[in-house]
């Protein structure tokens, strides 16, 4: 089995990951991966926005770290990317980021459902107690749908992230998924199968199988990502992710170079 490209991994610049890009690359090679991509958390217009991303002035340093990994392991294809937070009103900032380096792809992710609440932050778990989970899902998927429709991203990250802590609405969320995936299909971007969910309380890949089956029906392409925050998380549970994708009907995935897509078999 040829393993898919692992397109989602971080670096110590985001202040909550360990290991240099060369170490992630070395681990990828040891697993037999042929292609990876670094997608660390993008800087915000204000460096004090939160505490889990690189500062704006570190963007060049980030690119240099990825370039060093490329030079150290020429036998491994290593893509240069960012995981970019989508917040309404940030479109101009995201376009500026896009112009600063020759990125291979942008993963657009929603972590914030308001200016101050990043729903996946364990330090803010108590916020969940103050809200109806379905309302959180609605706001989250509104933002994620806008992110897809913005045309700023090649890939939409961990698309059912609100399930991270195992808190779920009792309502049927299918209409939210349907509207989001329709926007993804219209914009021509992909969603990722992100195996980090297996390491969280929800204990399942992002997205869940029913979401992935709906994505397949709408011809939404996929990529794969471990969301590694340490070298030994690279490629984690990729066999399981491939079998989930195949079970939903997928036989192909996308790879990106210079923001252009190519289709490969899985
Ligand atoms: Zn993320
Ligand atoms: Zn990530």
PDB file of C-alpha atoms and ligand atoms in Angstrom:
ATOM      1  CA  UNK A   1       0.000   0.000   0.000  1.00  0.00           C
ATOM      2  CA  UNK A   2       1.280   3.439  -0.951  1.00  0.00           C
ATOM      3  CA  UNK A   3       0.605   5.743   1.963  1.00  0.00           C
ATOM      4  CA  UNK A   4      -1.125   9.047   1.213  1.00  0.00           C
ATOM      5  CA  UNK A   5       0.746  12.310   1.622  1.00  0.00           C
ATOM      6  CA  UNK A   6       0.598  13.652   5.181  1.00  0.00           C
ATOM      7  CA  UNK A   7      -0.358  17.282   4.632  1.00  0.00           C
ATOM      8  CA  UNK A   8      -0.950  18.472   8.182  1.00  0.00           C
ATOM      9  CA  UNK A   9       1.907  18.916  10.649  1.00  0.00           C
ATOM     10  CA  UNK A  10       3.217  21.613  12.943  1.00  0.00           C
ATOM     11  CA  UNK A  11       6.541  22.986  14.211  1.00  0.00           C
ATOM     12  CA  UNK A  12       7.744  24.378  17.571  1.00  0.00           C
ATOM     13  CA  UNK A  13       7.072  27.914  16.304  1.00  0.00           C
ATOM     14  CA  UNK A  14       3.398  27.481  17.233  1.00  0.00           C
ATOM     15  CA  UNK A  15       4.510  27.028  20.876  1.00  0.00           C
ATOM     16  CA  UNK A  16       2.630  23.771  21.477  1.00  0.00           C
ATOM     17  CA  UNK A  17       4.463  21.310  19.200  1.00  0.00           C
ATOM     18  CA  UNK A  18       7.805  19.536  19.670  1.00  0.00           C
ATOM     19  CA  UNK A  19      10.523  18.640  17.168  1.00  0.00           C
ATOM     20  CA  UNK A  20      12.057  20.327  14.152  1.00  0.00           C
ATOM     21  CA  UNK A  21      10.775  19.772  10.588  1.00  0.00           C
ATOM     22  CA  UNK A  22      13.876  17.645   9.825  1.00  0.00           C
ATOM     23  CA  UNK A  23      12.777  15.255  12.598  1.00  0.00           C
ATOM     24  CA  UNK A  24       9.217  15.028  11.233  1.00  0.00           C
ATOM     25  CA  UNK A  25      10.670  14.351   7.790  1.00  0.00           C
ATOM     26  CA  UNK A  26      12.985  11.653   9.136  1.00  0.00           C
ATOM     27  CA  UNK A  27      10.048   9.905  10.783  1.00  0.00           C
ATOM     28  CA  UNK A  28       8.003  10.171   7.578  1.00  0.00           C
ATOM     29  CA  UNK A  29      10.781   8.446   5.634  1.00  0.00           C
ATOM     30  CA  UNK A  30      11.026   5.687   8.245  1.00  0.00           C
ATOM     31  CA  UNK A  31       7.304   4.968   7.660  1.00  0.00           C
ATOM     32  CA  UNK A  32       7.721   4.877   3.886  1.00  0.00           C
ATOM     33  CA  UNK A  33       5.848   8.104   3.190  1.00  0.00           C
ATOM     34  CA  UNK A  34       6.843   9.743  -0.101  1.00  0.00           C
ATOM     35  CA  UNK A  35       5.289  13.154   0.462  1.00  0.00           C
ATOM     36  CA  UNK A  36       4.511  15.402   3.441  1.00  0.00           C
ATOM     37  CA  UNK A  37       3.549  19.031   3.940  1.00  0.00           C
ATOM     38  CA  UNK A  38       4.117  21.435   6.823  1.00  0.00           C
ATOM     39  CA  UNK A  39       1.061  23.450   7.751  1.00  0.00           C
ATOM     40  CA  UNK A  40       1.847  25.311  10.949  1.00  0.00           C
ATOM     41  CA  UNK A  41      -0.613  27.797  12.447  1.00  0.00           C
ATOM     42  CA  UNK A  42      -0.465  31.054  10.500  1.00  0.00           C
ATOM     43  CA  UNK A  43       0.355  34.350  12.201  1.00  0.00           C
ATOM     44  CA  UNK A  44      -2.474  36.748  13.034  1.00  0.00           C
ATOM     45  CA  UNK A  45      -2.431  40.495  12.300  1.00  0.00           C
ATOM     46  CA  UNK A  46      -1.844  40.981  16.058  1.00  0.00           C
ATOM     47  CA  UNK A  47       0.870  38.816  17.621  1.00  0.00           C
ATOM     48  CA  UNK A  48      -0.933  38.800  20.974  1.00  0.00           C
ATOM     49  CA  UNK A  49      -4.161  37.385  19.469  1.00  0.00           C
ATOM     50  CA  UNK A  50      -3.537  34.069  21.255  1.00  0.00           C
ATOM     51  CA  UNK A  51      -0.656  31.891  22.467  1.00  0.00           C
ATOM     52  CA  UNK A  52      -0.636  28.989  20.015  1.00  0.00           C
ATOM     53  CA  UNK A  53       0.817  30.302  16.780  1.00  0.00           C
ATOM     54  CA  UNK A  54       4.002  31.799  15.353  1.00  0.00           C
ATOM     55  CA  UNK A  55       4.564  35.549  15.491  1.00  0.00           C
ATOM     56  CA  UNK A  56       4.335  37.423  12.233  1.00  0.00           C
ATOM     57  CA  UNK A  57       8.081  38.119  12.284  1.00  0.00           C
ATOM     58  CA  UNK A  58       8.735  34.336  12.458  1.00  0.00           C
ATOM     59  CA  UNK A  59       7.155  33.530   9.099  1.00  0.00           C
ATOM     60  CA  UNK A  60      10.514  33.639   7.268  1.00  0.00           C
ATOM     61  CA  UNK A  61      12.089  31.471   9.977  1.00  0.00           C
ATOM     62  CA  UNK A  62       9.269  28.947   9.482  1.00  0.00           C
ATOM     63  CA  UNK A  63       9.891  28.816   5.755  1.00  0.00           C
ATOM     64  CA  UNK A  64      13.635  28.397   6.389  1.00  0.00           C
ATOM     65  CA  UNK A  65      12.981  25.420   8.697  1.00  0.00           C
ATOM     66  CA  UNK A  66      10.892  23.722   6.002  1.00  0.00           C
ATOM     67  CA  UNK A  67      13.542  24.512   3.348  1.00  0.00           C
ATOM     68  CA  UNK A  68      16.198  22.923   5.586  1.00  0.00           C
ATOM     69  CA  UNK A  69      14.124  19.731   5.790  1.00  0.00           C
ATOM     70  CA  UNK A  70      13.751  19.762   1.984  1.00  0.00           C
ATOM     71  CA  UNK A  71      17.511  20.116   1.563  1.00  0.00           C
ATOM     72  CA  UNK A  72      18.275  17.434   4.163  1.00  0.00           C
ATOM     73  CA  UNK A  73      15.921  14.842   2.636  1.00  0.00           C
ATOM     74  CA  UNK A  74      15.758  15.404  -1.138  1.00  0.00           C
ATOM     75  CA  UNK A  75      14.277  11.892  -1.534  1.00  0.00           C
ATOM     76  CA  UNK A  76      11.108  13.058   0.280  1.00  0.00           C
ATOM     77  CA  UNK A  77       8.714  15.538  -1.314  1.00  0.00           C
ATOM     78  CA  UNK A  78       8.089  18.239   1.302  1.00  0.00           C
ATOM     79  CA  UNK A  79       5.433  20.853   0.690  1.00  0.00           C
ATOM     80  CA  UNK A  80       5.333  24.341   2.188  1.00  0.00           C
ATOM     81  CA  UNK A  81       1.936  25.297   3.559  1.00  0.00           C
ATOM     82  CA  UNK A  82       0.051  26.947   6.399  1.00  0.00           C
ATOM     83  CA  UNK A  83      -2.974  26.082   8.496  1.00  0.00           C
ATOM     84  CA  UNK A  84      -4.754  29.409   8.303  1.00  0.00           C
ATOM     85  CA  UNK A  85      -7.440  30.426  10.785  1.00  0.00           C
ATOM     86  CA  UNK A  86     -10.552  31.629   9.047  1.00  0.00           C
ATOM     87  CA  UNK A  87     -12.246  34.489  10.878  1.00  0.00           C
ATOM     88  CA  UNK A  88     -14.822  36.709   9.176  1.00  0.00           C
ATOM     89  CA  UNK A  89     -13.096  39.911   8.059  1.00  0.00           C
ATOM     90  CA  UNK A  90      -9.641  38.300   7.825  1.00  0.00           C
ATOM     91  CA  UNK A  91      -9.830  37.731   4.056  1.00  0.00           C
ATOM     92  CA  UNK A  92      -7.466  40.641   3.249  1.00  0.00           C
ATOM     93  CA  UNK A  93      -4.941  39.424   5.806  1.00  0.00           C
ATOM     94  CA  UNK A  94      -5.074  35.889   4.385  1.00  0.00           C
ATOM     95  CA  UNK A  95      -4.451  37.243   0.862  1.00  0.00           C
ATOM     96  CA  UNK A  96      -1.431  39.162   2.202  1.00  0.00           C
ATOM     97  CA  UNK A  97      -0.067  35.959   3.762  1.00  0.00           C
ATOM     98  CA  UNK A  98      -0.591  34.142   0.471  1.00  0.00           C
ATOM     99  CA  UNK A  99       1.549  36.699  -1.365  1.00  0.00           C
ATOM    100  CA  UNK A 100       4.534  36.445   0.986  1.00  0.00           C
ATOM    101  CA  UNK A 101       5.891  33.001   0.038  1.00  0.00           C
ATOM    102  CA  UNK A 102       5.378  30.439  -2.751  1.00  0.00           C
ATOM    103  CA  UNK A 103       3.021  28.221  -0.755  1.00  0.00           C
ATOM    104  CA  UNK A 104       1.950  24.814  -2.057  1.00  0.00           C
ATOM    105  CA  UNK A 105      -1.441  24.961  -0.314  1.00  0.00           C
ATOM    106  CA  UNK A 106      -3.420  26.618   2.471  1.00  0.00           C
ATOM    107  CA  UNK A 107      -5.516  24.597   4.908  1.00  0.00           C
ATOM    108  CA  UNK A 108      -8.404  26.775   6.039  1.00  0.00           C
ATOM    109  CA  UNK A 109      -9.493  25.925   9.575  1.00  0.00           C
ATOM    110  CA  UNK A 110     -12.051  27.326  11.945  1.00  0.00           C
ATOM    111  CA  UNK A 111     -11.024  27.170  15.605  1.00  0.00           C
ATOM    112  CA  UNK A 112     -12.739  30.387  16.728  1.00  0.00           C
ATOM    113  CA  UNK A 113     -16.529  30.701  16.894  1.00  0.00           C
ATOM    114  CA  UNK A 114     -16.173  34.199  18.371  1.00  0.00           C
ATOM    115  CA  UNK A 115     -13.282  36.647  18.721  1.00  0.00           C
ATOM    116  CA  UNK A 116     -12.245  34.977  21.963  1.00  0.00           C
ATOM    117  CA  UNK A 117     -13.397  31.343  22.033  1.00  0.00           C
ATOM    118  CA  UNK A 118     -11.269  28.730  20.300  1.00  0.00           C
ATOM    119  CA  UNK A 119     -13.521  25.715  20.755  1.00  0.00           C
ATOM    120  CA  UNK A 120     -10.719  23.119  20.665  1.00  0.00           C
ATOM    121  CA  UNK A 121      -8.711  24.804  23.434  1.00  0.00           C
ATOM    122  CA  UNK A 122      -8.659  22.528  26.530  1.00  0.00           C
ATOM    123  CA  UNK A 123      -8.077  25.592  28.734  1.00  0.00           C
ATOM    124  CA  UNK A 124     -11.516  26.871  27.673  1.00  0.00           C
ATOM    125  CA  UNK A 125     -13.433  23.622  28.099  1.00  0.00           C
ATOM    126  CA  UNK A 126     -15.715  25.330  30.646  1.00  0.00           C
ATOM    127  CA  UNK A 127     -17.110  27.534  27.838  1.00  0.00           C
ATOM    128  CA  UNK A 128     -18.900  24.466  26.501  1.00  0.00           C
ATOM    129  CA  UNK A 129     -20.972  24.300  29.703  1.00  0.00           C
ATOM    130  CA  UNK A 130     -22.346  27.781  29.032  1.00  0.00           C
ATOM    131  CA  UNK A 131     -23.699  26.954  25.584  1.00  0.00           C
ATOM    132  CA  UNK A 132     -26.040  24.616  23.791  1.00  0.00           C
ATOM    133  CA  UNK A 133     -23.833  22.330  21.655  1.00  0.00           C
ATOM    134  CA  UNK A 134     -26.151  22.723  18.657  1.00  0.00           C
ATOM    135  CA  UNK A 135     -25.684  26.516  18.730  1.00  0.00           C
ATOM    136  CA  UNK A 136     -21.919  26.016  18.711  1.00  0.00           C
ATOM    137  CA  UNK A 137     -22.243  23.609  15.761  1.00  0.00           C
ATOM    138  CA  UNK A 138     -24.376  26.160  13.886  1.00  0.00           C
ATOM    139  CA  UNK A 139     -21.941  29.050  14.375  1.00  0.00           C
ATOM    140  CA  UNK A 140     -18.980  26.811  13.611  1.00  0.00           C
ATOM    141  CA  UNK A 141     -20.475  25.477  10.372  1.00  0.00           C
ATOM    142  CA  UNK A 142     -21.600  28.968   9.317  1.00  0.00           C
ATOM    143  CA  UNK A 143     -17.979  30.068   9.576  1.00  0.00           C
ATOM    144  CA  UNK A 144     -16.646  26.907   7.948  1.00  0.00           C
ATOM    145  CA  UNK A 145     -19.081  27.322   5.046  1.00  0.00           C
ATOM    146  CA  UNK A 146     -17.894  30.919   4.615  1.00  0.00           C
ATOM    147  CA  UNK A 147     -14.279  29.696   4.737  1.00  0.00           C
ATOM    148  CA  UNK A 148     -14.957  27.230   1.914  1.00  0.00           C
ATOM    149  CA  UNK A 149     -16.848  29.803  -0.144  1.00  0.00           C
ATOM    150  CA  UNK A 150     -14.070  32.384   0.275  1.00  0.00           C
ATOM    151  CA  UNK A 151     -11.920  30.586  -2.292  1.00  0.00           C
ATOM    152  CA  UNK A 152      -8.844  31.285  -0.143  1.00  0.00           C
ATOM    153  CA  UNK A 153      -8.061  27.655   0.703  1.00  0.00           C
ATOM    154  CA  UNK A 154      -7.174  24.433  -1.109  1.00  0.00           C
ATOM    155  CA  UNK A 155      -8.177  22.264   1.854  1.00  0.00           C
ATOM    156  CA  UNK A 156     -10.654  22.696   4.714  1.00  0.00           C
ATOM    157  CA  UNK A 157      -9.172  21.344   7.966  1.00  0.00           C
ATOM    158  CA  UNK A 158     -10.706  18.902  10.484  1.00  0.00           C
ATOM    159  CA  UNK A 159     -14.227  19.810   9.388  1.00  0.00           C
ATOM    160  CA  UNK A 160     -16.149  18.398  12.375  1.00  0.00           C
ATOM    161  CA  UNK A 161     -13.740  19.766  14.997  1.00  0.00           C
ATOM    162  CA  UNK A 162     -16.491  20.675  17.538  1.00  0.00           C
ATOM    163  CA  UNK A 163     -16.765  16.964  18.425  1.00  0.00           C
ATOM    164  CA  UNK A 164     -13.210  17.013  19.838  1.00  0.00           C
ATOM    165  CA  UNK A 165     -14.150  16.733  23.526  1.00  0.00           C
ATOM    166  CA  UNK A 166     -16.979  14.266  22.869  1.00  0.00           C
ATOM    167  CA  UNK A 167     -19.685  16.901  23.439  1.00  0.00           C
ATOM    168  CA  UNK A 168     -22.317  16.532  20.713  1.00  0.00           C
ATOM    169  CA  UNK A 169     -25.728  18.023  19.932  1.00  0.00           C
ATOM    170  CA  UNK A 170     -28.786  15.802  20.141  1.00  0.00           C
ATOM    171  CA  UNK A 171     -30.181  17.429  16.974  1.00  0.00           C
ATOM    172  CA  UNK A 172     -29.548  16.069  13.481  1.00  0.00           C
ATOM    173  CA  UNK A 173     -26.657  18.118  12.031  1.00  0.00           C
ATOM    174  CA  UNK A 174     -26.983  16.749   8.484  1.00  0.00           C
ATOM    175  CA  UNK A 175     -28.367  20.055   7.082  1.00  0.00           C
ATOM    176  CA  UNK A 176     -25.277  21.881   8.417  1.00  0.00           C
ATOM    177  CA  UNK A 177     -22.943  19.316   6.817  1.00  0.00           C
ATOM    178  CA  UNK A 178     -24.923  19.422   3.584  1.00  0.00           C
ATOM    179  CA  UNK A 179     -24.708  23.197   3.253  1.00  0.00           C
ATOM    180  CA  UNK A 180     -21.004  23.214   4.109  1.00  0.00           C
ATOM    181  CA  UNK A 181     -20.129  20.426   1.654  1.00  0.00           C
ATOM    182  CA  UNK A 182     -22.147  22.074  -1.109  1.00  0.00           C
ATOM    183  CA  UNK A 183     -20.012  25.209  -0.621  1.00  0.00           C
ATOM    184  CA  UNK A 184     -16.841  23.086  -0.665  1.00  0.00           C
ATOM    185  CA  UNK A 185     -17.892  21.419  -3.923  1.00  0.00           C
ATOM    186  CA  UNK A 186     -18.791  24.750  -5.527  1.00  0.00           C
ATOM    187  CA  UNK A 187     -15.481  26.329  -4.469  1.00  0.00           C
ATOM    188  CA  UNK A 188     -13.542  23.317  -5.758  1.00  0.00           C
ATOM    189  CA  UNK A 189     -11.589  22.719  -2.577  1.00  0.00           C
ATOM    190  CA  UNK A 190     -10.917  19.525  -0.651  1.00  0.00           C
ATOM    191  CA  UNK A 191     -11.572  18.369   2.889  1.00  0.00           C
ATOM    192  CA  UNK A 192      -8.975  16.485   4.897  1.00  0.00           C
ATOM    193  CA  UNK A 193      -9.192  13.224   6.774  1.00  0.00           C
ATOM    194  CA  UNK A 194      -7.443  14.275   9.971  1.00  0.00           C
ATOM    195  CA  UNK A 195      -6.378  11.435  12.268  1.00  0.00           C
ATOM    196  CA  UNK A 196      -5.750  13.666  15.309  1.00  0.00           C
ATOM    197  CA  UNK A 197      -9.355  13.042  16.380  1.00  0.00           C
ATOM    198  CA  UNK A 198      -8.312   9.483  17.277  1.00  0.00           C
ATOM    199  CA  UNK A 199      -6.010  10.968  19.925  1.00  0.00           C
ATOM    200  CA  UNK A 200      -8.786  13.130  21.422  1.00  0.00           C
ATOM    201  CA  UNK A 201     -11.850  12.391  23.571  1.00  0.00           C
ATOM    202  CA  UNK A 202     -14.069  11.913  20.489  1.00  0.00           C
ATOM    203  CA  UNK A 203     -11.857   8.948  19.492  1.00  0.00           C
ATOM    204  CA  UNK A 204     -12.617   9.206  15.800  1.00  0.00           C
ATOM    205  CA  UNK A 205     -11.118  10.675  12.673  1.00  0.00           C
ATOM    206  CA  UNK A 206     -12.295  14.126  11.511  1.00  0.00           C
ATOM    207  CA  UNK A 207     -14.719  13.950   9.778  1.00  0.00           C
ATOM    208  CA  UNK A 208     -17.092  11.184  10.871  1.00  0.00           C
ATOM    209  CA  UNK A 209     -18.080   8.548   8.355  1.00  0.00           C
ATOM    210  CA  UNK A 210     -21.568  10.011   7.643  1.00  0.00           C
ATOM    211  CA  UNK A 211     -19.981  13.387   6.780  1.00  0.00           C
ATOM    212  CA  UNK A 212     -17.429  11.708   4.538  1.00  0.00           C
ATOM    213  CA  UNK A 213     -20.110   9.708   2.720  1.00  0.00           C
ATOM    214  CA  UNK A 214     -22.008  12.937   2.057  1.00  0.00           C
ATOM    215  CA  UNK A 215     -18.771  14.527   0.795  1.00  0.00           C
ATOM    216  CA  UNK A 216     -18.248  11.625  -1.605  1.00  0.00           C
ATOM    217  CA  UNK A 217     -21.796  11.986  -2.951  1.00  0.00           C
ATOM    218  CA  UNK A 218     -21.014  15.637  -3.715  1.00  0.00           C
ATOM    219  CA  UNK A 219     -17.690  14.785  -5.420  1.00  0.00           C
ATOM    220  CA  UNK A 220     -15.695  16.652  -2.775  1.00  0.00           C
ATOM    221  CA  UNK A 221     -12.024  15.607  -3.023  1.00  0.00           C
ATOM    222  CA  UNK A 222      -9.940  14.618   0.002  1.00  0.00           C
ATOM    223  CA  UNK A 223      -6.459  14.871   1.462  1.00  0.00           C
ATOM    224  CA  UNK A 224      -4.949  13.202   4.527  1.00  0.00           C
ATOM    225  CA  UNK A 225      -3.299  14.716   7.591  1.00  0.00           C
ATOM    226  CA  UNK A 226      -2.042  13.521  10.963  1.00  0.00           C
ATOM    227  CA  UNK A 227      -2.037  17.030  12.490  1.00  0.00           C
ATOM    228  CA  UNK A 228       1.265  15.920  14.046  1.00  0.00           C
ATOM    229  CA  UNK A 229       2.527  18.066  16.906  1.00  0.00           C
ATOM    230  CA  UNK A 230       5.504  15.709  17.454  1.00  0.00           C
ATOM    231  CA  UNK A 231       7.658  13.728  14.983  1.00  0.00           C
ATOM    232  CA  UNK A 232       6.295  10.331  16.042  1.00  0.00           C
ATOM    233  CA  UNK A 233       2.722  11.444  15.217  1.00  0.00           C
ATOM    234  CA  UNK A 234       3.521  11.785  11.501  1.00  0.00           C
ATOM    235  CA  UNK A 235       1.458   9.367   9.419  1.00  0.00           C
ATOM    236  CA  UNK A 236      -0.436   8.219  12.507  1.00  0.00           C
ATOM    237  CA  UNK A 237      -3.356   5.840  11.788  1.00  0.00           C
ATOM    238  CA  UNK A 238      -3.126   6.418   8.036  1.00  0.00           C
ATOM    239  CA  UNK A 239      -4.137   2.820   7.270  1.00  0.00           C
ATOM    240  CA  UNK A 240      -7.333   3.436   9.242  1.00  0.00           C
ATOM    241  CA  UNK A 241      -7.917   6.739   7.440  1.00  0.00           C
ATOM    242  CA  UNK A 242      -7.475   5.110   4.029  1.00  0.00           C
ATOM    243  CA  UNK A 243      -9.930   2.366   4.897  1.00  0.00           C
ATOM    244  CA  UNK A 244     -12.445   4.993   6.124  1.00  0.00           C
ATOM    245  CA  UNK A 245     -12.059   6.865   2.825  1.00  0.00           C
ATOM    246  CA  UNK A 246     -12.413   3.710   0.756  1.00  0.00           C
ATOM    247  CA  UNK A 247     -15.443   2.658   2.794  1.00  0.00           C
ATOM    248  CA  UNK A 248     -17.089   5.978   1.899  1.00  0.00           C
ATOM    249  CA  UNK A 249     -16.379   5.300  -1.785  1.00  0.00           C
ATOM    250  CA  UNK A 250     -13.118   7.173  -2.380  1.00  0.00           C
ATOM    251  CA  UNK A 251     -10.397   5.783  -4.661  1.00  0.00           C
ATOM    252  CA  UNK A 252      -8.436   9.020  -5.126  1.00  0.00           C
ATOM    253  CA  UNK A 253      -6.959  11.902  -3.151  1.00  0.00           C
ATOM    254  CA  UNK A 254      -5.429  15.250  -4.071  1.00  0.00           C
ATOM    255  CA  UNK A 255      -1.871  16.466  -3.811  1.00  0.00           C
ATOM    256  CA  UNK A 256      -0.794  20.069  -4.243  1.00  0.00           C
ATOM    257  CA  UNK A 257       2.165  21.925  -5.681  1.00  0.00           C
ATOM    258  CA  UNK A 258       2.205  25.717  -5.980  1.00  0.00           C
ATOM    259  CA  UNK A 259      -1.519  25.736  -5.161  1.00  0.00           C
ATOM    260  CA  UNK A 260      -2.375  23.474  -8.087  1.00  0.00           C
ATOM    261  CA  UNK A 261      -4.061  20.106  -7.512  1.00  0.00           C
ATOM    262  CA  UNK A 262      -3.114  16.707  -8.874  1.00  0.00           C
ATOM    263  CA  UNK A 263      -5.138  13.535  -8.369  1.00  0.00           C
ATOM    264  CA  UNK A 264      -3.519  10.320  -7.155  1.00  0.00           C
ATOM    265  CA  UNK A 265      -4.936   6.899  -6.311  1.00  0.00           C
ATOM    266  CA  UNK A 266      -5.248   5.708  -2.727  1.00  0.00           C
TER     267      UNK A 266
HETATM  268 ZN1  LIG B   1      -6.399  22.966  13.563  1.00  0.00          ZN
HETATM  269 ZN1  LIG B   2      -3.232  21.576  12.989  1.00  0.00          ZN
END
